[in-house]
PDB file of C-alpha atoms in Angstrom:
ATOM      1  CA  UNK A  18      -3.932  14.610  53.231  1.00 71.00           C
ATOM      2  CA  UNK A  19      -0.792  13.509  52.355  1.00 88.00           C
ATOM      3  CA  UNK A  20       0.922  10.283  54.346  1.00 97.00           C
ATOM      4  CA  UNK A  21       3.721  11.356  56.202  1.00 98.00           C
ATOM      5  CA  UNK A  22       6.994   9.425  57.998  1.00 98.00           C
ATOM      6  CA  UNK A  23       9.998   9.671  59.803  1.00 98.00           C
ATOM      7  CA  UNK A  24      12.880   7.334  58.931  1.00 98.00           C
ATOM      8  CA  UNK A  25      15.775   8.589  61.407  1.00 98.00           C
ATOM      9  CA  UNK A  26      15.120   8.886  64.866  1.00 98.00           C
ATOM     10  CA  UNK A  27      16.958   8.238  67.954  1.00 98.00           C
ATOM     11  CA  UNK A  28      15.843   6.829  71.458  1.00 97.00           C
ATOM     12  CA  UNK A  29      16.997   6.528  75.402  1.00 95.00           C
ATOM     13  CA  UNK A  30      18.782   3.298  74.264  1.00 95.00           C
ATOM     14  CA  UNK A  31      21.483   5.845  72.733  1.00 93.00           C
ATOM     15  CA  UNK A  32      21.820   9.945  72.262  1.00 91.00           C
ATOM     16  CA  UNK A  33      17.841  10.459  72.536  1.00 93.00           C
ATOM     17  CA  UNK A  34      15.837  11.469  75.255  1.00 94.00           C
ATOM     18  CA  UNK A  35      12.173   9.641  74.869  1.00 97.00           C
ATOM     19  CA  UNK A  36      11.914   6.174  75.405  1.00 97.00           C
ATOM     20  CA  UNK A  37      10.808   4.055  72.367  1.00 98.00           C
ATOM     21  CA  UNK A  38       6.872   3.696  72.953  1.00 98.00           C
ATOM     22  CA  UNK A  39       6.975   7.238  73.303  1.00 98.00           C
ATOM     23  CA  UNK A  40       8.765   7.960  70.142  1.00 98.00           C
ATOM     24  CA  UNK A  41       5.748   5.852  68.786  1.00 98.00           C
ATOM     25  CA  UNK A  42       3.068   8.069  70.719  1.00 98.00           C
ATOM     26  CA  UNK A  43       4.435  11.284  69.516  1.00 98.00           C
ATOM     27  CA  UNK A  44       4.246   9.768  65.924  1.00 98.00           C
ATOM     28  CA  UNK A  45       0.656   8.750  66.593  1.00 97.00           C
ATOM     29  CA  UNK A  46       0.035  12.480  68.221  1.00 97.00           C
ATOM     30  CA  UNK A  47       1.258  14.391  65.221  1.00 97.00           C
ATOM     31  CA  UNK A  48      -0.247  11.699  62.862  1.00 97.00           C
ATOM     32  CA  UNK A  49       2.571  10.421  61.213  1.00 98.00           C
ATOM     33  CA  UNK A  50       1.973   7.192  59.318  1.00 98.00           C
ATOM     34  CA  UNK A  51       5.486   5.263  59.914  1.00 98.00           C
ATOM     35  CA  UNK A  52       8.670   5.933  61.865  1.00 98.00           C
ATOM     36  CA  UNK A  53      12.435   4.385  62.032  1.00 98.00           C
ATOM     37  CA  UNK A  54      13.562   3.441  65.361  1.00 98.00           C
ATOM     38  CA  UNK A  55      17.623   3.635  64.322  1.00 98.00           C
ATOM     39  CA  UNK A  56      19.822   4.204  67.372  1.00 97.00           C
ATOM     40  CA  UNK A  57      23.298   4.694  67.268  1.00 96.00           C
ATOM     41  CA  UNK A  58      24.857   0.948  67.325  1.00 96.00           C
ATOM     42  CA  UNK A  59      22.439  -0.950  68.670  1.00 96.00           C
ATOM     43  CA  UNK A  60      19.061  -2.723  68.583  1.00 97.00           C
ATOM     44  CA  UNK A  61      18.544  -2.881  72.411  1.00 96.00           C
ATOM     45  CA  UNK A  62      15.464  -0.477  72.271  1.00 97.00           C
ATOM     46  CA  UNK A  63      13.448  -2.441  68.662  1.00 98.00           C
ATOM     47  CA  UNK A  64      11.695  -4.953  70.717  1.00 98.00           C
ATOM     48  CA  UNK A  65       9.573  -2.368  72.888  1.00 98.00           C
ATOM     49  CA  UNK A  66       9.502  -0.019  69.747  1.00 98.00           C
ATOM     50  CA  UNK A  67       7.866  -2.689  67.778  1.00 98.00           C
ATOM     51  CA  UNK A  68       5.858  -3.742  70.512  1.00 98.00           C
ATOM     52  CA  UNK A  69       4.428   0.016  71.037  1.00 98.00           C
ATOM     53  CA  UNK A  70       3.289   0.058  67.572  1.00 98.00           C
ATOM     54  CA  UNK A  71       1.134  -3.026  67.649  1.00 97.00           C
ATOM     55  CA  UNK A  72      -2.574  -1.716  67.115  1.00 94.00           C
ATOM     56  CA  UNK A  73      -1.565   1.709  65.986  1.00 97.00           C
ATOM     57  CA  UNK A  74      -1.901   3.281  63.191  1.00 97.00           C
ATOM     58  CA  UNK A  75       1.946   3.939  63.133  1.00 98.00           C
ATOM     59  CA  UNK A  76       4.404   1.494  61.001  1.00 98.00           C
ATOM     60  CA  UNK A  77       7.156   0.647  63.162  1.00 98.00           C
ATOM     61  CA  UNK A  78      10.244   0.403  60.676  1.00 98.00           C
ATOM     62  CA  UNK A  79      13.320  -1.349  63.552  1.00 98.00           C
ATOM     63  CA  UNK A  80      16.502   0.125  61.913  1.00 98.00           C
ATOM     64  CA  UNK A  81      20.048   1.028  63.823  1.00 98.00           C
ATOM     65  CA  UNK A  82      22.593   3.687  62.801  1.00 98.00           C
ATOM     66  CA  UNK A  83      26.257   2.235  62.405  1.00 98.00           C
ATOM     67  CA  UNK A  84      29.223   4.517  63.054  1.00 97.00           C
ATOM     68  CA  UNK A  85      31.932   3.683  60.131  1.00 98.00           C
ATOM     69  CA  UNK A  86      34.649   4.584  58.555  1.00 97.00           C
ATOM     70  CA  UNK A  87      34.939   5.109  55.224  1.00 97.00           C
ATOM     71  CA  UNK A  88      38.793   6.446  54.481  1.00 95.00           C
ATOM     72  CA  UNK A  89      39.411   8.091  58.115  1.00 94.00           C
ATOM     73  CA  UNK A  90      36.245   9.939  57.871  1.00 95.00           C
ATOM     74  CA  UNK A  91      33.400   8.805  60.019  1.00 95.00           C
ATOM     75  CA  UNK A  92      30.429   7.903  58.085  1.00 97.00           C
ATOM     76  CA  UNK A  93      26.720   6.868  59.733  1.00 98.00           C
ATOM     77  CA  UNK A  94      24.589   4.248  57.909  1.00 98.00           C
ATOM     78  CA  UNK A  95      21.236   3.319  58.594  1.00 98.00           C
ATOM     79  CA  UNK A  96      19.847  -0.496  58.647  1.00 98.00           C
ATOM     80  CA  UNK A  97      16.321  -0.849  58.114  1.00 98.00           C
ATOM     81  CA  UNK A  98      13.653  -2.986  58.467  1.00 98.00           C
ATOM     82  CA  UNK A  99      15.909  -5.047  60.620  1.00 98.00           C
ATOM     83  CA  UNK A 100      14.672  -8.495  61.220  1.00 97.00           C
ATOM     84  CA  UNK A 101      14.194  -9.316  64.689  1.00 97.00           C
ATOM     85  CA  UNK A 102      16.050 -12.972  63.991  1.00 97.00           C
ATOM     86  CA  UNK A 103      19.314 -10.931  63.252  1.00 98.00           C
ATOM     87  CA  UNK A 104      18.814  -9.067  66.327  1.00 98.00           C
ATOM     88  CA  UNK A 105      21.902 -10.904  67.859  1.00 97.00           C
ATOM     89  CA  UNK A 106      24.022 -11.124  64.551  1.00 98.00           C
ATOM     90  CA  UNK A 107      23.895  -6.943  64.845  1.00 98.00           C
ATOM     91  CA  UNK A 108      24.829  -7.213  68.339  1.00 97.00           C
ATOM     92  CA  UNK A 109      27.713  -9.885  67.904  1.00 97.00           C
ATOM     93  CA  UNK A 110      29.140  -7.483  64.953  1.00 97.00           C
ATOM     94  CA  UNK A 111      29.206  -4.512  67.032  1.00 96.00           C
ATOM     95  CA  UNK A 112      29.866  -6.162  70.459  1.00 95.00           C
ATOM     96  CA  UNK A 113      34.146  -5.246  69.814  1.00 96.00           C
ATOM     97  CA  UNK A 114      33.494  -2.256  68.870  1.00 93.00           C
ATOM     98  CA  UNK A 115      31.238  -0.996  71.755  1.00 92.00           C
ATOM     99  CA  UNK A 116      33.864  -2.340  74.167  1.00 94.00           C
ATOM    100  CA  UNK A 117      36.308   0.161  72.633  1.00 94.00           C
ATOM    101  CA  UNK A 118      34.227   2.809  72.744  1.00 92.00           C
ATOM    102  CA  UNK A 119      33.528   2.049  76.392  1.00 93.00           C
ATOM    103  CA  UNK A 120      36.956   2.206  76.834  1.00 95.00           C
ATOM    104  CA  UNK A 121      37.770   5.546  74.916  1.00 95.00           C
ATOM    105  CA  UNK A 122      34.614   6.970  77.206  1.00 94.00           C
ATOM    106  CA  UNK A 123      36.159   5.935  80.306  1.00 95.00           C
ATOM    107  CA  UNK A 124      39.410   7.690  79.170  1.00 96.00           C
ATOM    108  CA  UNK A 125      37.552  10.709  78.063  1.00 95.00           C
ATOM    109  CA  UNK A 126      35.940  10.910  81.731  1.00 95.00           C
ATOM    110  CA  UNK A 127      39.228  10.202  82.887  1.00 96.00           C
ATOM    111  CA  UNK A 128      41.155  12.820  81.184  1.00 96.00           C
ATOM    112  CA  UNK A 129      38.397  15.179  81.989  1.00 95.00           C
ATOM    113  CA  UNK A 130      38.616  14.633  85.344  1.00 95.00           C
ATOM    114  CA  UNK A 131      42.738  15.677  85.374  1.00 95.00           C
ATOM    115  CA  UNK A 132      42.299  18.975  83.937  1.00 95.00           C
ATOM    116  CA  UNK A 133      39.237  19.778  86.586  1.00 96.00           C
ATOM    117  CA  UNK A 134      36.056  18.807  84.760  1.00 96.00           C
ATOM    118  CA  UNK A 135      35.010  15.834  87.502  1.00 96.00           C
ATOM    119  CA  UNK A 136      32.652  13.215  86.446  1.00 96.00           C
ATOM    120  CA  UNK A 137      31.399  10.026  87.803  1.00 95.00           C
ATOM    121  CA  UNK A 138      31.990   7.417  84.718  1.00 95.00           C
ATOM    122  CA  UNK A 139      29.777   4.800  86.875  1.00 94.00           C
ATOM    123  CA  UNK A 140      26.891   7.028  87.993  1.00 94.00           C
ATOM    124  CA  UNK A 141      26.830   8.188  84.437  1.00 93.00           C
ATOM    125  CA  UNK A 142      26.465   4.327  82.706  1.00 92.00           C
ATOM    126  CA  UNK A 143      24.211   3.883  85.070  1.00 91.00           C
ATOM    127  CA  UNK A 144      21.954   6.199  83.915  1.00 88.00           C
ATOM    128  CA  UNK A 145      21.226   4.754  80.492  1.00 88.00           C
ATOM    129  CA  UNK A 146      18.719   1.818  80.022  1.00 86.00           C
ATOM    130  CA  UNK A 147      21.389  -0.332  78.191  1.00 83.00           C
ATOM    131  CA  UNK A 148      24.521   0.847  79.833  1.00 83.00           C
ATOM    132  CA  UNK A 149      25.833   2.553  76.434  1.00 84.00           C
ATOM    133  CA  UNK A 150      27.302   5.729  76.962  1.00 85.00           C
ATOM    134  CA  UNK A 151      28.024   8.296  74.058  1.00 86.00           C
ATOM    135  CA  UNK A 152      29.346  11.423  74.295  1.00 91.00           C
ATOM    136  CA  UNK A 153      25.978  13.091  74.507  1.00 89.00           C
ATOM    137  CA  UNK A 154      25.999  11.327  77.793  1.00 91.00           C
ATOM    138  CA  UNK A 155      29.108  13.093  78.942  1.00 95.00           C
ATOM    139  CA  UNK A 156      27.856  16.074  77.707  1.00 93.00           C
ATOM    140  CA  UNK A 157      24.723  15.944  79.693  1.00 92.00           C
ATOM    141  CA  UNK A 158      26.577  15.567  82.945  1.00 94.00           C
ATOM    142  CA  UNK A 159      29.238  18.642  81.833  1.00 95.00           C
ATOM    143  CA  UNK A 160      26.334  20.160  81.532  1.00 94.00           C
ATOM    144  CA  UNK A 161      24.205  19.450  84.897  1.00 93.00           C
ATOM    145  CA  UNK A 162      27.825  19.785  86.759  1.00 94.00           C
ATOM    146  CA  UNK A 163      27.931  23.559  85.161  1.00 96.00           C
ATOM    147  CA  UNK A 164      30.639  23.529  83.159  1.00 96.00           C
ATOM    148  CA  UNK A 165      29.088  23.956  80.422  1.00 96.00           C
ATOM    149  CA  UNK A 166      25.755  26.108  79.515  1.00 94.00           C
ATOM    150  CA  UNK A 167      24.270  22.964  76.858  1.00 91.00           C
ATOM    151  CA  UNK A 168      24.959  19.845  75.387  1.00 88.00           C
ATOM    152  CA  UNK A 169      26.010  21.319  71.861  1.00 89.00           C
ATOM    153  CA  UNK A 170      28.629  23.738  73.653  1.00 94.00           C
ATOM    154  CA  UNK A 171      30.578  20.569  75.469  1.00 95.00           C
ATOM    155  CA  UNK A 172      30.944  18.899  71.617  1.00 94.00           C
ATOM    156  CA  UNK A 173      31.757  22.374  70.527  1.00 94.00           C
ATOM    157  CA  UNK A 174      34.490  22.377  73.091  1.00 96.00           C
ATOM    158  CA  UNK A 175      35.384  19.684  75.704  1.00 96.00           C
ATOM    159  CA  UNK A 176      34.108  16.355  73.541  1.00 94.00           C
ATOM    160  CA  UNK A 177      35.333  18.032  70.108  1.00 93.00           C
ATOM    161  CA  UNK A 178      37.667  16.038  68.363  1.00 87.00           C
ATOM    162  CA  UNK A 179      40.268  18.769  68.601  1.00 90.00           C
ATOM    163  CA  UNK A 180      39.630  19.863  72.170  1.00 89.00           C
ATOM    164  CA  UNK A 181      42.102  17.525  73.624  1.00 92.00           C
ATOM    165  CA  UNK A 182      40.485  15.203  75.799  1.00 95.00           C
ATOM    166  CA  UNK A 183      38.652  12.668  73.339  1.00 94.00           C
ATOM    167  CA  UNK A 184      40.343  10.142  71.204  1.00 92.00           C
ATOM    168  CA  UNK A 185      38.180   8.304  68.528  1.00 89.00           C
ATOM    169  CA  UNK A 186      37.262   4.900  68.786  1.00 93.00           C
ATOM    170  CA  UNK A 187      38.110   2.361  65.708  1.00 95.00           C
ATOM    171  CA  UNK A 188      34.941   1.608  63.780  1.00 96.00           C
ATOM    172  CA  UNK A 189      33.629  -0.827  61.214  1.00 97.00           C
ATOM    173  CA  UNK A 190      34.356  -0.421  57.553  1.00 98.00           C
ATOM    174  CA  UNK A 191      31.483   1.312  56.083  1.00 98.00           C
ATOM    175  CA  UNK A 192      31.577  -0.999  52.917  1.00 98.00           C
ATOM    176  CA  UNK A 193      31.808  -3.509  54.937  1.00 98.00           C
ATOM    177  CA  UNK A 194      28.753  -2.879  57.163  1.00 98.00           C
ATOM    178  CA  UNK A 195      26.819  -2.443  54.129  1.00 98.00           C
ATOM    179  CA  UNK A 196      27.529  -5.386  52.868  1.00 97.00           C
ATOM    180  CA  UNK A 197      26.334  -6.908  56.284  1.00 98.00           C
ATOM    181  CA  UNK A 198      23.313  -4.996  56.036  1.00 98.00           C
ATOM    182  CA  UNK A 199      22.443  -6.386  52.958  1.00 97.00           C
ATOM    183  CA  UNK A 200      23.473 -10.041  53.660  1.00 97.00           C
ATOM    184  CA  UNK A 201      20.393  -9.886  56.536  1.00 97.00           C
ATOM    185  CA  UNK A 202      17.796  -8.881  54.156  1.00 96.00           C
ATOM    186  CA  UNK A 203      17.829  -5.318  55.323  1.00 97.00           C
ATOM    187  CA  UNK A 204      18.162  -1.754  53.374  1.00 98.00           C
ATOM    188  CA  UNK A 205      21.138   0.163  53.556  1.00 98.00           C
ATOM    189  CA  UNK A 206      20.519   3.939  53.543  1.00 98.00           C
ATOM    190  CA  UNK A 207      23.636   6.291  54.084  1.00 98.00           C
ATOM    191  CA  UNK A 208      22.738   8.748  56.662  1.00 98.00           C
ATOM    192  CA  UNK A 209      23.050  12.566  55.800  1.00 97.00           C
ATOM    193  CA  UNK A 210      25.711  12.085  53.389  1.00 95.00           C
ATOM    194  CA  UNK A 211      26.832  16.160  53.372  1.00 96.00           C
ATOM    195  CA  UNK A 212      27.246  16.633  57.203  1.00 94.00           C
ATOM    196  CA  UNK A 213      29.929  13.733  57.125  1.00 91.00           C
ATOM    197  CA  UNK A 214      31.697  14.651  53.572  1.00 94.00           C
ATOM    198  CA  UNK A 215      32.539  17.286  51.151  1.00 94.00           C
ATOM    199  CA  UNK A 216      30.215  17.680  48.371  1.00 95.00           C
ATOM    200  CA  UNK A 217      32.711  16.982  46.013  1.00 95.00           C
ATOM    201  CA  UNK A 218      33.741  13.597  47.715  1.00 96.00           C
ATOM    202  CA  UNK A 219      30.207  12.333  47.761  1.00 97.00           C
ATOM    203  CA  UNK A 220      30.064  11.177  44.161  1.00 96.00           C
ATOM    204  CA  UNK A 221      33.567   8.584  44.689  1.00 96.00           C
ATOM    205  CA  UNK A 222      31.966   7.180  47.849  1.00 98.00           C
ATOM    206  CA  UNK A 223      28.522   7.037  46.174  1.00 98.00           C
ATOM    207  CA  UNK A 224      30.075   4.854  43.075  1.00 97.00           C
ATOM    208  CA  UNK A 225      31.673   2.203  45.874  1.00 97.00           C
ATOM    209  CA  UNK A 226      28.728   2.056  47.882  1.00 98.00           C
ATOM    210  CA  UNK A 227      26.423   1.310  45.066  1.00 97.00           C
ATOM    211  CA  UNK A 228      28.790  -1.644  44.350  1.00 96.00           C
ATOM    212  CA  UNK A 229      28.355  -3.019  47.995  1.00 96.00           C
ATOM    213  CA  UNK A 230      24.762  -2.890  48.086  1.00 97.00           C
ATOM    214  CA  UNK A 231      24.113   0.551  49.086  1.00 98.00           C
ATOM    215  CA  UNK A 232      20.097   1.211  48.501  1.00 98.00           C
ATOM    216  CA  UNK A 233      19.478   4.705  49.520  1.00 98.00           C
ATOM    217  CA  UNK A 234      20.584   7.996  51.045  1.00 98.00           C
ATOM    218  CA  UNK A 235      19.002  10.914  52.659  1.00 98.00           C
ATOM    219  CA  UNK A 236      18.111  13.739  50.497  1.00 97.00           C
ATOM    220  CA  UNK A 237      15.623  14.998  53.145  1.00 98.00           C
ATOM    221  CA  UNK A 238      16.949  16.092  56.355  1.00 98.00           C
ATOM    222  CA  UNK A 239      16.496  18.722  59.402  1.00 97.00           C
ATOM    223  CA  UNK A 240      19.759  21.017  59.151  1.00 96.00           C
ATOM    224  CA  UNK A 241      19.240  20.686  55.065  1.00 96.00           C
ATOM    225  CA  UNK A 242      18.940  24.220  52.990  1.00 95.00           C
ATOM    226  CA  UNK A 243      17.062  24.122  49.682  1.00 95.00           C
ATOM    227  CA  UNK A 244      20.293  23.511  47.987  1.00 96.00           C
ATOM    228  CA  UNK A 245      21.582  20.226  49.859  1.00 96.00           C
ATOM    229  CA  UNK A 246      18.360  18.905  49.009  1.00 97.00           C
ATOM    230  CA  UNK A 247      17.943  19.462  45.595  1.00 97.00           C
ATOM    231  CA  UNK A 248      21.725  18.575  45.120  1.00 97.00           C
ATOM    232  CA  UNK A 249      20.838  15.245  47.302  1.00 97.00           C
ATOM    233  CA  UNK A 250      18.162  14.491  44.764  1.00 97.00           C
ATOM    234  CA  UNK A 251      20.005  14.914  41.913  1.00 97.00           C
ATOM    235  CA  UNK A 252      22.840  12.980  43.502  1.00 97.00           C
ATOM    236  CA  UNK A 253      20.482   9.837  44.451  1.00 97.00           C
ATOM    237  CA  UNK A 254      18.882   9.893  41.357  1.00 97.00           C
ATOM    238  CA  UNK A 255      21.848  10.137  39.281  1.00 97.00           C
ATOM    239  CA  UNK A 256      23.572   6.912  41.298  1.00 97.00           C
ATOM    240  CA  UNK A 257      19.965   5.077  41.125  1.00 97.00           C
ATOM    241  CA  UNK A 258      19.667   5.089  45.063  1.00 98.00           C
ATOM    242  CA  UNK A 259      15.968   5.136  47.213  1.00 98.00           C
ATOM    243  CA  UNK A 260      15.123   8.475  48.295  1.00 98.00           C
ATOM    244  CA  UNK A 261      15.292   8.799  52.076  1.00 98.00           C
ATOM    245  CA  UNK A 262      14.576  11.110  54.939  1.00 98.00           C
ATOM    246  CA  UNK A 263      14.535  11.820  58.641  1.00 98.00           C
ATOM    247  CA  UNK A 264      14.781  14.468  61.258  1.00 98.00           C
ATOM    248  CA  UNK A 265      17.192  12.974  63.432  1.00 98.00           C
ATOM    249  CA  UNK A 266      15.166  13.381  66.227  1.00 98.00           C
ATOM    250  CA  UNK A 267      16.966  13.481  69.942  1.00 96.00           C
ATOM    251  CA  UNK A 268      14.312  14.845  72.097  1.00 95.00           C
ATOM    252  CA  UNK A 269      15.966  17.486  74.705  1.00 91.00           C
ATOM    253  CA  UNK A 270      19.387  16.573  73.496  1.00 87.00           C
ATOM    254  CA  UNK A 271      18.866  18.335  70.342  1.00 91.00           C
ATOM    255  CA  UNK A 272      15.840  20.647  71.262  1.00 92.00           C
ATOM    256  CA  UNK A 273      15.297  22.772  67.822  1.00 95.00           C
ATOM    257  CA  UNK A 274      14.519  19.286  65.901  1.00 97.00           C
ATOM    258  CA  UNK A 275      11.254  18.379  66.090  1.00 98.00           C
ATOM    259  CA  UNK A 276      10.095  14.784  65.064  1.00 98.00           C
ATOM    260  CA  UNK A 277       8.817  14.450  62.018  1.00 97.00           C
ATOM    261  CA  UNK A 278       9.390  18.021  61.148  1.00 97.00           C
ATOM    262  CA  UNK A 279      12.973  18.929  61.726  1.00 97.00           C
ATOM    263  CA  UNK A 280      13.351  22.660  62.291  1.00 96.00           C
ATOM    264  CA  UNK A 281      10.000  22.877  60.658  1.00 95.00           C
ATOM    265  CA  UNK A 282      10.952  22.247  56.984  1.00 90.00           C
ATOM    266  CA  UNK A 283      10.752  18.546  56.760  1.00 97.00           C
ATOM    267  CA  UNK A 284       7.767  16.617  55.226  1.00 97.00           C
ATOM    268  CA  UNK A 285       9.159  13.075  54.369  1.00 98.00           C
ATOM    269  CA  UNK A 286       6.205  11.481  52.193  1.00 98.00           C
ATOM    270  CA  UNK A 287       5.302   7.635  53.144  1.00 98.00           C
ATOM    271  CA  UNK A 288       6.482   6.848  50.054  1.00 97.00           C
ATOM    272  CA  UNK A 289       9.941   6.487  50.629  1.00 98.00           C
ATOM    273  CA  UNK A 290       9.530   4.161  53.498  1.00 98.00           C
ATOM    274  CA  UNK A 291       7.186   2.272  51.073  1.00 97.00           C
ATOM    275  CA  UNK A 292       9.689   2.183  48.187  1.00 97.00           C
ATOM    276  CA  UNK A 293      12.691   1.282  50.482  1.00 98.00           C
ATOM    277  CA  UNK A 294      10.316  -1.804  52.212  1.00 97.00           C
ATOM    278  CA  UNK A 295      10.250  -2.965  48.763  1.00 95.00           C
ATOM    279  CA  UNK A 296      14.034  -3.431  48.444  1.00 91.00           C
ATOM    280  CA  UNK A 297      13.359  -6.606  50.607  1.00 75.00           C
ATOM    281  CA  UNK A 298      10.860  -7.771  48.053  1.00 64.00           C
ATOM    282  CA  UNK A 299      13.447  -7.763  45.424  1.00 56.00           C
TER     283      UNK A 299
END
C-alpha cells in the first residue's frame, strides 16, 4: 500500500477546530504516514504537535501558513519543516503584523456591532488557545448568535471583503517572506496558487518566486478539478518547483474537507514530503 501524507492542515491555534495531538491521532487513525502542522501566522501550536508525534508512526512536518501580499493580492505561503530554534524569529517577524490584524478584528466587531450584529470581541479572544482571532472566529460567533445559518455564509456576506464591515490588514511581502523562509533553513511552498490568482498571472509570479527561493507549490489540493491539477503539474514542473499537496483541513469550520482526503479526491503520496525534506539537505 501506497504511503500517504498531508502537508496543509490547520489547528485550534488558528481557523481549525482539533487541537494539534489530535490532528496527529486522526493521521494515525486513517494511517497516514506524515502530516504538516501549518497554521495561519503562527507556530504557537508546533511544540505539542511535535510532541504528539513522538512514538508514532506519523512524521510530524512543523510548518506555518503566512498571509502576504504579492501586488495587492493576498497570497498564502507555507514554511516547512520549521526549526524549533527559529520558533521566536517567526514570531518576532509576524508579531506587527498580528497586532494589526487584532486591531482590524476589533474594528470589524466594532462595526458589526453598529449596524445590529452584536458581538463580544473579549469573550470571543478568549476563546482561542493563543488569543488569535481570525475571521473564522467572528464567523463562528455570527453564527452561534443566529445571524447567520454557517461559517461560509458570514465570509460570503458579513466578513466578505466587499460586505462593508471588514477592512484588510497590511501583510508581509510575499517575496519577502520567502526569502525569510529560506534564510531559516526551511522550504517555501506557495499555497494553492489558483484560489489566490488568475491562471494567467500564475506564470509572472512563479518566475519571481523562483528567484527568491521559492521550492514548491501545491498541485494537489481539496477544491482542485482534474484540470487545476494537471495544469498545476505542468506549471511546477515547467518552473522546476517540488510537487506539493494538502487538504486544508479545518475540522467543523470547513466540514466537507476531510483530512488527508479533501472532498474525497486527494491522495498526496509520501513522496512529496520526502522530496521537499530534502531541500534542507541541499
Amino acid at each position: 500500500m501506497e504511503k500517504l501524507c498531508d502537508l496543509h492542515t490547520h489547528s485550534v491555534f488558528s481557523d481549525g477546530t482539533y487541537t494539534p495531538a489530535q490532528l496527529i491521532e486522526e493521521a494515525q487513525e486513517i494511517g497516514l504516514s506524515g502530516v504538516a502542522l501549518c497554521d495561519h501566522n503562527t507556530v504557537a501550536g508546533l511544540p505539542e504537535f511535535m510532541a504528539a508525534a513522538e512514538n508514532t508512526n506519523v512524521e510530524a512536518v512543523p510548518g506555518i501558513e503566512f498571509s502576504t501580499d504579492y501586488e495587492g493580492t493576498e497570497l498564502h505561503m507555507l514554511g516547512l519543516f520549521l526549526k524549533p530554534q527559529y520558533f521566536a524569529s517567526v514570531t518576532e517577524l509576524l508579531e506587527p503584523y498580528l497586532q494589526m490584524k487584532e486591531e482590524s478584528n476589533r474594528n470589524l466587531v466594532e462595526a458589526l456591532g453598529k449596524a445590529g450584529y452584536h458581538l463580544d470581541f473579549e469573550r470571543i479572544k478568549a476563546s482561542t488557545p493563543n488569543g488569535q482571532l481570525n475571521r473564522a472566529h467572528i464567523a463562528a460567533a455570527l453564527m452561534e448568535k443566529g445571524y447567520t445559518t454557517s461559517v461560509k455564509e458570514a465570509f460570503k456576506t458579513l466578513l466578505s471583503k466587499t460586505g462593508g464591515f471588514y477592512r484588510e490588514p497590511p501583510k508581509p511581502d510575499v517575496f519577502e517572506v520567502i526569502s525569510f523562509i529560506r534564510s531559516i533553513g526551511s522550504v517555501a511552498v506557495l499555497a494553492h496558487p489558483y484560489l489566490s490568482l488568475p491562471k494567467e498571472q500564475v506564470p509572472g509570479f512563479l518566475r519571481q518566486a523562483k528567484k527568491r527561493g521559492l521550492n514548491g507549490m501545491e498541485i494537489l489540493y481539496s477544491t482542485y478539478d482534474e484540470e487545476t491539477t494537471e495544469l498545476a503539474a505542468m506549471t511546477a514542473k515547467k518552473y522546476d518547483l517540488l510537487p506539493s499537496g494538502g487538504s486544508d483541513f479545518h475540522g467543523a469550520n470547513k466540514p466537507d474537507i476531510r483530512l488527508g482526503r479533501g472532498k474525497g479526491n486527494l491522495a498526496i503520496p509520501f513522496s512529496c514530503l520526502e522530496r521537499l525534506r530534502d531541500v534542507q539537505k541541499m
